[in-house]
Coordinates of C-alpha atoms in Angstrom, one line a residue:
X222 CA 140.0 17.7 -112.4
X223 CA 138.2 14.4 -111.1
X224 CA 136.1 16.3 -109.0
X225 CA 134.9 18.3 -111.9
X226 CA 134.3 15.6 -113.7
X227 CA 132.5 14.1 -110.9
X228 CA 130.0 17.1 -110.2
X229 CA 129.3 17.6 -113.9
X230 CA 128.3 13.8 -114.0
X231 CA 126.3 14.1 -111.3
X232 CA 124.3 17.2 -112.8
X233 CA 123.2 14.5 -115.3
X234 CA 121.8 11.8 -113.0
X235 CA 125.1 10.0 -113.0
X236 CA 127.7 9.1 -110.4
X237 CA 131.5 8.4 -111.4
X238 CA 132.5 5.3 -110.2
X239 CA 135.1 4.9 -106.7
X240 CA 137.2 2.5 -107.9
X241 CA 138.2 0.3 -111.1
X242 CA 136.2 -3.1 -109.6
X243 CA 133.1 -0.7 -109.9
X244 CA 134.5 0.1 -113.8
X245 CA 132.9 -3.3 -114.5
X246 CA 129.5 -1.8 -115.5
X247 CA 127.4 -2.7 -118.3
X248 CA 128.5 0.6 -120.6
X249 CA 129.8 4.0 -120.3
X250 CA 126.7 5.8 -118.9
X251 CA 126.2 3.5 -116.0
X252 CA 125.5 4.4 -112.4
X253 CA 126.6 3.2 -109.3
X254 CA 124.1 3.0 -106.1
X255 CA 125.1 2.0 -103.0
X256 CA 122.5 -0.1 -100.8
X257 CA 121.9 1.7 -97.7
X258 CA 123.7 4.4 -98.2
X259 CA 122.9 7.8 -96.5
X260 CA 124.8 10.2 -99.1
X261 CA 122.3 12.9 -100.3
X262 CA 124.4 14.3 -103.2
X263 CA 123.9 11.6 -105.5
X264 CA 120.9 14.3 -107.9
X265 CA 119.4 11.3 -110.0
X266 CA 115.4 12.0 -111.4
X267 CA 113.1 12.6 -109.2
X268 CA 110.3 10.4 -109.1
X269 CA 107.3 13.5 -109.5
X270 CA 106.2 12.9 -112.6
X271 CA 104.5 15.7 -114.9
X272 CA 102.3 14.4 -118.4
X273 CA 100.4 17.6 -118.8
X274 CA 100.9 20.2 -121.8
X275 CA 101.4 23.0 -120.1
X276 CA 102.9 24.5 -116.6
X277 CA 102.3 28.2 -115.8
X278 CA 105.4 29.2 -117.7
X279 CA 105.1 27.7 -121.0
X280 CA 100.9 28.1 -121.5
X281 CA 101.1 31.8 -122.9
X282 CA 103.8 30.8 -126.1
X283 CA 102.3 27.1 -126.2
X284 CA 99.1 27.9 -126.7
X285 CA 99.4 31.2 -128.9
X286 CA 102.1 28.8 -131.2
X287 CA 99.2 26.5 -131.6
X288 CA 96.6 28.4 -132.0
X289 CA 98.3 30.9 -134.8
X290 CA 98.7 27.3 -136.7
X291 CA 95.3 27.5 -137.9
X292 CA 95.3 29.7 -141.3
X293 CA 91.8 31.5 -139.6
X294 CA 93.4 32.9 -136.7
X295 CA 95.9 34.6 -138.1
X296 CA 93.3 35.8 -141.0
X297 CA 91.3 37.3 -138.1
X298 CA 94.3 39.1 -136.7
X299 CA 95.5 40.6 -139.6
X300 CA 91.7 42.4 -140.0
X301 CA 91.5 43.0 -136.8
X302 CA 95.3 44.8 -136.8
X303 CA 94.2 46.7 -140.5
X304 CA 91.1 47.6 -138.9
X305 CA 93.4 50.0 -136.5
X306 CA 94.7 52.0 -139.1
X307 CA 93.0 55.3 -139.2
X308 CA 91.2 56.4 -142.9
X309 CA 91.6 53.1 -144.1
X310 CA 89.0 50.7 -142.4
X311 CA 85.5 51.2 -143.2
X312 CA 84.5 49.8 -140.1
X313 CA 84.9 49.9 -136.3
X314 CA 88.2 49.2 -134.7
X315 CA 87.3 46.3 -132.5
X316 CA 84.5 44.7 -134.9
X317 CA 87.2 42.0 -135.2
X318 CA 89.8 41.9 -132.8
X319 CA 87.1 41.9 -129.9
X320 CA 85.4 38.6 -130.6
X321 CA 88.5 37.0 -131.9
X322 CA 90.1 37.7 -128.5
X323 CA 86.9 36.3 -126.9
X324 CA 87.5 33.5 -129.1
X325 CA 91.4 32.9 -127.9
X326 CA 89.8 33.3 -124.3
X327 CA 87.2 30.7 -124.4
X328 CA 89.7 28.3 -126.3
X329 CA 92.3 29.3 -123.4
X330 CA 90.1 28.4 -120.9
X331 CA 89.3 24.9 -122.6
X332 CA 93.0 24.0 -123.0
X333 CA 93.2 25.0 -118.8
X334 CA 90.0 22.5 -118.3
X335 CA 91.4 19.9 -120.0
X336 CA 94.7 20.3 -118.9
X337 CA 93.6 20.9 -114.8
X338 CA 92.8 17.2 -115.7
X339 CA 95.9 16.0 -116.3
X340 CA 97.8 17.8 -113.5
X341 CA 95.3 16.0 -111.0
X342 CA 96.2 12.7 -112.3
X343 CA 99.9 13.7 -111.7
X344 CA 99.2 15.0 -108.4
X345 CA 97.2 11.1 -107.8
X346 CA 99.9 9.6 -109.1
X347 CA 102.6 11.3 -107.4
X348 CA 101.1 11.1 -103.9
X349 CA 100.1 7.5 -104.0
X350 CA 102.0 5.8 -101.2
X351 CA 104.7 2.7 -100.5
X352 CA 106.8 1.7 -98.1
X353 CA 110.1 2.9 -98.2
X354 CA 113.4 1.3 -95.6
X355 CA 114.6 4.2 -93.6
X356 CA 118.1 4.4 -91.8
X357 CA 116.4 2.8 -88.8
X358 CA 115.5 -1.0 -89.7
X359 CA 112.1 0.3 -90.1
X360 CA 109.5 0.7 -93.2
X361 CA 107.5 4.0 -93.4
X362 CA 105.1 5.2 -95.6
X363 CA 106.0 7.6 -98.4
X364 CA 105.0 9.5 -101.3
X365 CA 106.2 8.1 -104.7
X366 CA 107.4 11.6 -105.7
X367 CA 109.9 11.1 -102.1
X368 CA 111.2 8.0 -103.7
X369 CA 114.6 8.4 -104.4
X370 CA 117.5 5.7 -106.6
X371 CA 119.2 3.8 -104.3
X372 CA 115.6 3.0 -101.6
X373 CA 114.5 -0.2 -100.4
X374 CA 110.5 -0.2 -101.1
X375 CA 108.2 -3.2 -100.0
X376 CA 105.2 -3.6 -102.4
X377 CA 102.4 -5.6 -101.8
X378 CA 99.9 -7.8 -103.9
X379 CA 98.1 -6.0 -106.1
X380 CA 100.0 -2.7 -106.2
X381 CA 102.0 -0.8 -108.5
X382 CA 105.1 -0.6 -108.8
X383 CA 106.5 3.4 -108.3
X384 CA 109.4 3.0 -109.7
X385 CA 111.9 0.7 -112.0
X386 CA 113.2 -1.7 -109.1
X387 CA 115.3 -4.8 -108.9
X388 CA 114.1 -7.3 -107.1
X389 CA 115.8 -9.0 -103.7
X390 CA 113.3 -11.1 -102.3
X391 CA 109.9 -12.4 -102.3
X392 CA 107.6 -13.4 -100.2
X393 CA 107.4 -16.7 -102.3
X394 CA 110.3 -19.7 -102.2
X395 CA 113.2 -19.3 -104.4
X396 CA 112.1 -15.0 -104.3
X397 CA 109.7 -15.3 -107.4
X398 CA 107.0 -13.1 -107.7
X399 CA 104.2 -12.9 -110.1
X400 CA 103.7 -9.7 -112.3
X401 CA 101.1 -8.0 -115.1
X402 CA 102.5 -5.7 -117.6
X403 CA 99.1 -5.3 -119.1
X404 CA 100.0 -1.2 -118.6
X405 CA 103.1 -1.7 -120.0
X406 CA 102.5 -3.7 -123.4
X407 CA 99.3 -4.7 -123.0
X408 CA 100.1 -8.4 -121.9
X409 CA 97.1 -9.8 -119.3
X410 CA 99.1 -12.6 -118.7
X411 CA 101.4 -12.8 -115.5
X412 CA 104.8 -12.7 -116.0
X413 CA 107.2 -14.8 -113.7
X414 CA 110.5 -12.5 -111.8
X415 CA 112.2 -14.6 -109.6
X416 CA 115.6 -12.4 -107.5
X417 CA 118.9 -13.2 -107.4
X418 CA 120.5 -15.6 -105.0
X419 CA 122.7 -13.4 -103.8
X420 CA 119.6 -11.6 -102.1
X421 CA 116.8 -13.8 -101.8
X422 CA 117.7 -14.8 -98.4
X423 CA 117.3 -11.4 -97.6
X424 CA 113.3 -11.4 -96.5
X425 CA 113.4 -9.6 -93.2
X426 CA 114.3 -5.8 -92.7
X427 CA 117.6 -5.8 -90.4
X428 CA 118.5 -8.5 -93.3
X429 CA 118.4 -5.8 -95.3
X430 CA 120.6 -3.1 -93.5
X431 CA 122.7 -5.3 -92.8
X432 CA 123.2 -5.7 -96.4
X433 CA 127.0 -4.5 -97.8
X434 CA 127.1 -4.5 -101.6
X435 CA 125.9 -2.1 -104.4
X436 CA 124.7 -2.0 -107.7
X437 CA 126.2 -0.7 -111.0
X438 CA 123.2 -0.6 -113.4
X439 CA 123.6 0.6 -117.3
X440 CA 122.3 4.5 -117.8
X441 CA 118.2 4.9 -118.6
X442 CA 117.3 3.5 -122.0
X443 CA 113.8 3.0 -123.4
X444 CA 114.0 -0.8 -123.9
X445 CA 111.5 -2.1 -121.9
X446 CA 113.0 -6.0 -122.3
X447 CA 116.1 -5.5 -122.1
X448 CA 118.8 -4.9 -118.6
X449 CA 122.2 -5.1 -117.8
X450 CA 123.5 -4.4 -114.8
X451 CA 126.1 -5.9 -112.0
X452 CA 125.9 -6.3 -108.4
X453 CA 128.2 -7.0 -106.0
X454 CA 128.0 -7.8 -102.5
X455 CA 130.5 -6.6 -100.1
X456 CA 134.5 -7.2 -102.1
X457 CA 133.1 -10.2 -103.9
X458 CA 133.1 -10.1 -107.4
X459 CA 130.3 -8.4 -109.2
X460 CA 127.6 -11.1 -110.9
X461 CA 125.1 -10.0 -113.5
X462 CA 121.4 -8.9 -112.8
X463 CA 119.6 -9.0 -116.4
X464 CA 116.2 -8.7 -117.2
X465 CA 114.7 -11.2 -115.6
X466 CA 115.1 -9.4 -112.2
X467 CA 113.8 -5.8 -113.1
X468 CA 110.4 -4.7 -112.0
X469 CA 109.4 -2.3 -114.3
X470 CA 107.1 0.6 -113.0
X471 CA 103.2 0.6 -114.3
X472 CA 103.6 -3.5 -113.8
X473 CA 102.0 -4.5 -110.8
X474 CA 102.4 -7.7 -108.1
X475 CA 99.8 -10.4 -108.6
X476 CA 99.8 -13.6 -106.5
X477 CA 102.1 -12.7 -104.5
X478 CA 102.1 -11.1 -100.7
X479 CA 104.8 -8.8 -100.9
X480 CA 108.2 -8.3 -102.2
X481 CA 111.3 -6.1 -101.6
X482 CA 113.2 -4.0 -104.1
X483 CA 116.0 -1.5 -104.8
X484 CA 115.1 1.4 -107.2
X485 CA 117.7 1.8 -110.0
X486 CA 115.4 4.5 -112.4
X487 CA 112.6 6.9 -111.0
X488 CA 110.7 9.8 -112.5
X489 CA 111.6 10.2 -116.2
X490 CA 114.0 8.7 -116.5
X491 CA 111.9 4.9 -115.7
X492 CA 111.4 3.1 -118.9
X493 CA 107.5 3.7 -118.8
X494 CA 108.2 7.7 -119.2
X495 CA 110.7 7.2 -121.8
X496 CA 108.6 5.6 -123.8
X497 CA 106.1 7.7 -123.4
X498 CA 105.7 11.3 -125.1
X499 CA 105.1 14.7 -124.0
X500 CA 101.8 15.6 -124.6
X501 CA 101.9 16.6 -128.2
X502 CA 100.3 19.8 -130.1
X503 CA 98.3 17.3 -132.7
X504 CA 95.8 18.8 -135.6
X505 CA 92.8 16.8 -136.7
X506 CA 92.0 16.0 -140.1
X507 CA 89.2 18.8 -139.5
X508 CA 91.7 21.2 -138.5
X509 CA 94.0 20.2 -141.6
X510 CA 91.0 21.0 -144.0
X511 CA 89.9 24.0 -142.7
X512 CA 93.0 25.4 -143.1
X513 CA 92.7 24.5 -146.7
X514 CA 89.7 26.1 -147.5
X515 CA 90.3 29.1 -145.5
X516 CA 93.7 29.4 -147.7
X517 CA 91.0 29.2 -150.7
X518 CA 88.9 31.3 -149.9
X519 CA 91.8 34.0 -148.7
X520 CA 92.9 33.4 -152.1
X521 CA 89.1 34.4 -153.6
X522 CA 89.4 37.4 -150.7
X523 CA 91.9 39.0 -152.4
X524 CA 91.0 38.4 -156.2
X525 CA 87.6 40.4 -154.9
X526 CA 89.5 43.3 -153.7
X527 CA 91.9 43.6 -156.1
X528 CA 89.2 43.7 -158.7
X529 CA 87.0 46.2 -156.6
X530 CA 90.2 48.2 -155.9
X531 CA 91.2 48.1 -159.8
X532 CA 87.5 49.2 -161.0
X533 CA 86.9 51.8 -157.9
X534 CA 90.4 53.4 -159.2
X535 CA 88.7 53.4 -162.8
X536 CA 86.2 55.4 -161.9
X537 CA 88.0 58.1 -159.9
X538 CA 90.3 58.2 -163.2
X539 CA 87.4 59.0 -165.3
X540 CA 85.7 61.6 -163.0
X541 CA 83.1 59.5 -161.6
X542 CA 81.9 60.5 -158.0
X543 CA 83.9 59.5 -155.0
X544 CA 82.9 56.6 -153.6
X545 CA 82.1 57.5 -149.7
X546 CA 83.1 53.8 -147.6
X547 CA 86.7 53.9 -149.4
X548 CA 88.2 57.3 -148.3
X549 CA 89.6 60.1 -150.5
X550 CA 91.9 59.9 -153.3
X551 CA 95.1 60.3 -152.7
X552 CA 97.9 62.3 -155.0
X553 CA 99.9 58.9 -155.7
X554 CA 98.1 56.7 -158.1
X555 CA 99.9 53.7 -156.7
X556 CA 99.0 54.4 -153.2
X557 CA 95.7 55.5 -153.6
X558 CA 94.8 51.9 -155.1
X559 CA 96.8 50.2 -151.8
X560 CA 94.5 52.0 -149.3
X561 CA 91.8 51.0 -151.5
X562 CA 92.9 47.3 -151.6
X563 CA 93.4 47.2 -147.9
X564 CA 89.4 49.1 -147.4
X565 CA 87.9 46.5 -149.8
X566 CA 90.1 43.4 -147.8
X567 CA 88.7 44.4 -145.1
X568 CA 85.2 45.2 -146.2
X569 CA 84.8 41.8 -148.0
X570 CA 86.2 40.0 -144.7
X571 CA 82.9 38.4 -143.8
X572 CA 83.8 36.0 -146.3
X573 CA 85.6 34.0 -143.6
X574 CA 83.4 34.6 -140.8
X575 CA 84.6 34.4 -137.4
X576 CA 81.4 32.4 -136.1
X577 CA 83.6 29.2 -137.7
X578 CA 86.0 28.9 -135.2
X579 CA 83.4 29.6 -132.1
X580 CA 80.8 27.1 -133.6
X581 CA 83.8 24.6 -133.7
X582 CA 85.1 24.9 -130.7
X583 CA 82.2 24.9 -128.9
X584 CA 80.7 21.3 -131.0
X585 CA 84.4 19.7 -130.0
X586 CA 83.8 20.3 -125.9
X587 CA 80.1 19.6 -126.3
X588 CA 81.3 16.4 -128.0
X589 CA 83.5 15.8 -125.3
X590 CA 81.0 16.0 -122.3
X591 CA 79.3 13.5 -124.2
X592 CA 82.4 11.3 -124.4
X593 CA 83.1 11.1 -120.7
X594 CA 79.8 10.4 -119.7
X595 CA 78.5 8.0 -122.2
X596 CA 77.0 5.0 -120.2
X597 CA 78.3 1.9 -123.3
X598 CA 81.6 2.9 -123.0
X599 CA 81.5 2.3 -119.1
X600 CA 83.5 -0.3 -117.6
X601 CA 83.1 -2.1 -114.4
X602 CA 85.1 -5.3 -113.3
X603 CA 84.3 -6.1 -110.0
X604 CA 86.9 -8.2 -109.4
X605 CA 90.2 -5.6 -110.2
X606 CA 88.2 -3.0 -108.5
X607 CA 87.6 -1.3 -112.0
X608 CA 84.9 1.2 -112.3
X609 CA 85.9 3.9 -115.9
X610 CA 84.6 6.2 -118.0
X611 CA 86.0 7.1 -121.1
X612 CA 87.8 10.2 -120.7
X613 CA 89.0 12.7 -124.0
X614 CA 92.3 14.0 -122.6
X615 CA 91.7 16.4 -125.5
X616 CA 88.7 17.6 -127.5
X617 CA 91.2 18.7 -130.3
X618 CA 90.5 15.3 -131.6
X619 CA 86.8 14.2 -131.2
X620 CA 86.4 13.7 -134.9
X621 CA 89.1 11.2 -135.4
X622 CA 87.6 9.0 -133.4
X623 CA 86.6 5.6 -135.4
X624 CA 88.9 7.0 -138.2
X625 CA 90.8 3.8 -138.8
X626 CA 93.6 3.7 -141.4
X627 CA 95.6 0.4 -140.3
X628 CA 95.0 -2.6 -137.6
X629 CA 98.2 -4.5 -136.6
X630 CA 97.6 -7.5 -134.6
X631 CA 99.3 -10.2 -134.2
X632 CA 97.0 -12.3 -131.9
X633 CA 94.2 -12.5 -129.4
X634 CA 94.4 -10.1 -126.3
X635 CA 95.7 -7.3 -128.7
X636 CA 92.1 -6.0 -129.4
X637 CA 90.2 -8.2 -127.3
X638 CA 90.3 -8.9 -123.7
X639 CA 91.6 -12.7 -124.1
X640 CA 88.7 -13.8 -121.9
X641 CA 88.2 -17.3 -123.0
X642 CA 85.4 -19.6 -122.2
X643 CA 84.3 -23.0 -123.1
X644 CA 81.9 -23.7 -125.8
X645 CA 82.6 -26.9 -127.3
X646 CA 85.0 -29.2 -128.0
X647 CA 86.1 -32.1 -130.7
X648 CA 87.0 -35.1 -129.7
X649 CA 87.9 -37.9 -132.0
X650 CA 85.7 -36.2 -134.7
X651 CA 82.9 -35.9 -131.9
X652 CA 81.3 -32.7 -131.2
X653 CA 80.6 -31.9 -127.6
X654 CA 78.7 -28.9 -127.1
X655 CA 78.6 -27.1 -123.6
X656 CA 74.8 -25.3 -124.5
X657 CA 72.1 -27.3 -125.4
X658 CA 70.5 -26.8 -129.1
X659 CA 66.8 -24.9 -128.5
X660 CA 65.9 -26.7 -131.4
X661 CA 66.4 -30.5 -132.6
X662 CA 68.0 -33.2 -130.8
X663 CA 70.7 -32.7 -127.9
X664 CA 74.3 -34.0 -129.2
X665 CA 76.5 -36.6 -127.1
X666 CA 76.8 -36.0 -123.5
X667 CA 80.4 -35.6 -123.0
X668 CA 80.4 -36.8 -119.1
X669 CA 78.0 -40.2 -120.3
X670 CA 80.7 -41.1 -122.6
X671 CA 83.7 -40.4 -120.3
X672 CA 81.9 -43.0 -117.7
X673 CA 80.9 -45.6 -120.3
X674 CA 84.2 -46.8 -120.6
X675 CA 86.0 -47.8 -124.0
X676 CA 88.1 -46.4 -126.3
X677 CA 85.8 -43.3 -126.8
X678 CA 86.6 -42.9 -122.6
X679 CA 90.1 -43.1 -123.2
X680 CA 90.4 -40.7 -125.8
X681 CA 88.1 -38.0 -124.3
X682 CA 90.4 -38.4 -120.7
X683 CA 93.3 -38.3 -122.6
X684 CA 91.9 -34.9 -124.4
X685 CA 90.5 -33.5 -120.8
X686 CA 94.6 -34.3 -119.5
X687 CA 96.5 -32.2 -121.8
X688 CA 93.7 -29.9 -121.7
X689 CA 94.5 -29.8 -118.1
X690 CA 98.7 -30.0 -118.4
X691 CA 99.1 -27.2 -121.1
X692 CA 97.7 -24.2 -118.3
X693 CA 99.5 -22.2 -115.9
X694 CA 97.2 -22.3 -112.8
X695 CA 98.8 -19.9 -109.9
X696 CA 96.6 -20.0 -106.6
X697 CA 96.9 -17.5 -104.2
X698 CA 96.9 -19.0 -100.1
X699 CA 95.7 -16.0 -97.6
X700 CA 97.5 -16.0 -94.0
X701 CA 95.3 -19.6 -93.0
X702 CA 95.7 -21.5 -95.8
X703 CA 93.0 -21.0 -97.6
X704 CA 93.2 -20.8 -101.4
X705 CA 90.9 -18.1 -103.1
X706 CA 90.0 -19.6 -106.1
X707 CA 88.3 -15.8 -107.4
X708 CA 92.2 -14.7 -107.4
X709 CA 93.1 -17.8 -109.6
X710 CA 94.7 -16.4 -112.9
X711 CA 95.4 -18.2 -116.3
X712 CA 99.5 -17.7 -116.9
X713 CA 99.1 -19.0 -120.6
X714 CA 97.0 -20.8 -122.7
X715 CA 98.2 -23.2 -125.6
X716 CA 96.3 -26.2 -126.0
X717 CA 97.4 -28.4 -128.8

């Protein structure tokens, strides 16, 4: 019965504990993972990620459930399907169903375009490399979609992280390293993870295999601050990891050479991919409207052939001469006006014309050309190695763009860039510009008065300290000791 148990939690991503000391996770879905440990049965997530729409299974019932969403489509397919019935349509059979499938096929072949796009930023993602331990002592170079729970990685500045990790050591004192979260929540401000005494010793690579212990880490949650988890070396008794030592994937190493760390959550199951959603089947307002007015005017469709159905059977009641478009009477009174209704629905169909949905579709991937190649929305920063486009994902949406119902903020760096420079200061109800007026006489000379001495000199050094004392300054030393003061980031900024 264990075993059972065992297997079916291991179908899930999870292992069942060995013994009660490794009971002492943080909660009922946790997961043990060995360091250095060869078993291959342990099935956790993969690391491949997948962020498209579609695969080649689900793009047929996908894309037919969201294009038969829109009121028009299945108008068009109803005439088209009417228009087969022998006697009753007054037109050709394919007058309708053959450009509305050219429609469906050029709109197919958008949604493919669009969503190649995505698959190739999978496939980049998922083939971008980082050292992994092997059994050997020895770090080799692997895909992140060959990253498994339970590796050793090595990161270095400057690089992603490929999965969730905890970290063991650092290449700075005490095992701190330096992190940006700016992907995660948008923070540009480097975050400070320092490792666990238990493993900070632990900077070289036989250090590491020689490493006895494992991990028991609680099951994969979307909380993005939060992390409980034990580790215990050897038959010691287990001591918490928390937050403070997780490396969460989409962060990446600033200031920092390199650092070591043990994966606990890859793939999907990573807090970044949890908290982010399948790629979902949106409408635009557009959409939304037409499929209003194309309800209206389906309602003013059928009001115009009930009418002409109503008088046309008037007539043939009275003797007047068969009307040629709308067939012969039939015996049944009742019947005779339903083929009529169905001649004159179909007759009057123009009324929505099928021109709509092409002219559309074909203005939202013309508008979206437009998008990824428009020069003022290109950004280049030389020194993260920056150089984007915009890209629309999806041209479903062009037209909400700049459609702004609400703005939450609650401070600077949300909707700027938190780029601050100097431009003047107050000192002791003194104004000290950095820029020169054009115009007028130049204002106090805030270097003139610092050297002049006196109680105006005191108060601006006193100003120009704290100024000083209230930043985080982290320089970055290469291999000879030279600092590289283009690498020097701000950590926070609260001047009083």
């Amino acid at each position: 019965m264990e075993r059972f148990i065992s297997r079916f939690m291991t179908l899930f991503g999870y292992r069942a504990a060995t013994n009660e000391d490794d009971m002492e996770g943080p909660g009922p879905n946790s997961r043990l993972i060995p360091f250095n440990s060869t078993d291959e049965e342990a099935t956790f997530s993969r690391n491949k990620i997948s962020t498209a729409k579609y695969n080649v299974f689900t793009f047929i019932p996908k894309f037919l459930f969201e294009q038969f969403r829109r009121y028009a489509n299945i108008f068009f397919l109803c005439i088209g399907l009417l228009q087969q019935i022998p006697g009753v349509s007054p037109t050709g059979k394919y007058v309708t169903i053959g450009p509305f499938c050219v429609v469906l096929l050029i709109t197919a072949i958008k949604e493919i375009m669009e969503d190649l796009k995505r698959h190739n930023e999978d496939k980049k993602v998922n083939s971008s490399e980082c050292e992994v331990l092997d059994s050997q002592g020895d770090f080799v170079k692997k895909q992140w979609k060959e990253i498994k729970v339970g590796n050793i990685v090595r990161v270095k500045s400057e690089k992603f992280f490929p999965a969730d990790l905890i970290l063991l050591s650092s290449s700075e004192p005490n095992g701190i390293c330096y992190i940006e979260t700016a992907s995660l929540d948008g923070e540009t401000n480097l975050k400070i993870r320092s490792s666990h005494n238990i493993t900070k010793e632990l900077t070289s690579s036989k250090d590491l295999c020689k490493f006895d212990g494992h991990i028991v880490a609680e099951g994969p949650n979307r909380q993005l601050y939060e992390f409980q988890g034990n580790l215990v070396k050897g038959s010691d008794k287990a001591v918490p990891v928390g937050p403070n030592q997780i490396l969460l994937r989409g962060s990446r190493l600033r200031n920092t050479q390199w650092i070591y760390g043990f994966v606990v959550y890859t793939g999907h199951e990573s807090k970044l991919l949890m908290n982010s959603t399948k790629a979902p089947l949106k409408r635009s307002t557009l959409d939304k409207e037409t499929n209003t007015q194309i309800v209206f005017l389906g309602c003013i469709l059928v009001a115009l052939a009930l009418i002409s159905a109503g008088f046309n059977e008037l007539m043939q009641s009275n003797g007047n001469d068969i009307i040629s478009y709308v067939g012969e009477p039939t015996g049944t009174a009742g019947l005779g006006f339903g083929w009529q209704f169905l001649t004159f629905f179909i007759l009057y169909n123009n009324l929505i014309p099928i021109s709509l949905q092409v002219t559309l579709e074909m203005v939202k991937v013309v508008q979206a050309s437009f998008i990824n190649n428009d020069e003022t929305m290109h950004h280049v920063d030389e020194n993260l190695g920056v150089d984007t486009y915009a890209l629309a994902r999806t041209s479903n949406l062009n037209e909400e763009l700049g459609q702004i119902k609400y703005v939450f903020s609650d401070k600077t760096g949300t909707l700027t860039m938190n780029v601050m420079e100097y431009k003047k200061c107050s000192i002791g109800g003194t104004i000290y510009e950095l820029d020169k007026p054009e115009h007028g006489s130049p204002g106090p000379d805030l270097i003139f008065d610092l050297n002049k001495g006196g109680d105006t000199s005191s108060v601006i050094e006193e100003f120009l300290v704290t100024l000083a004392v209230c930043h985080t300054v982290i320089p970055e030393v290469d291999d000879q000791g030279m600092t590289d003061r283009k690498s020097t980031r701000l950590n926070s900024s609260h001047a009083r």
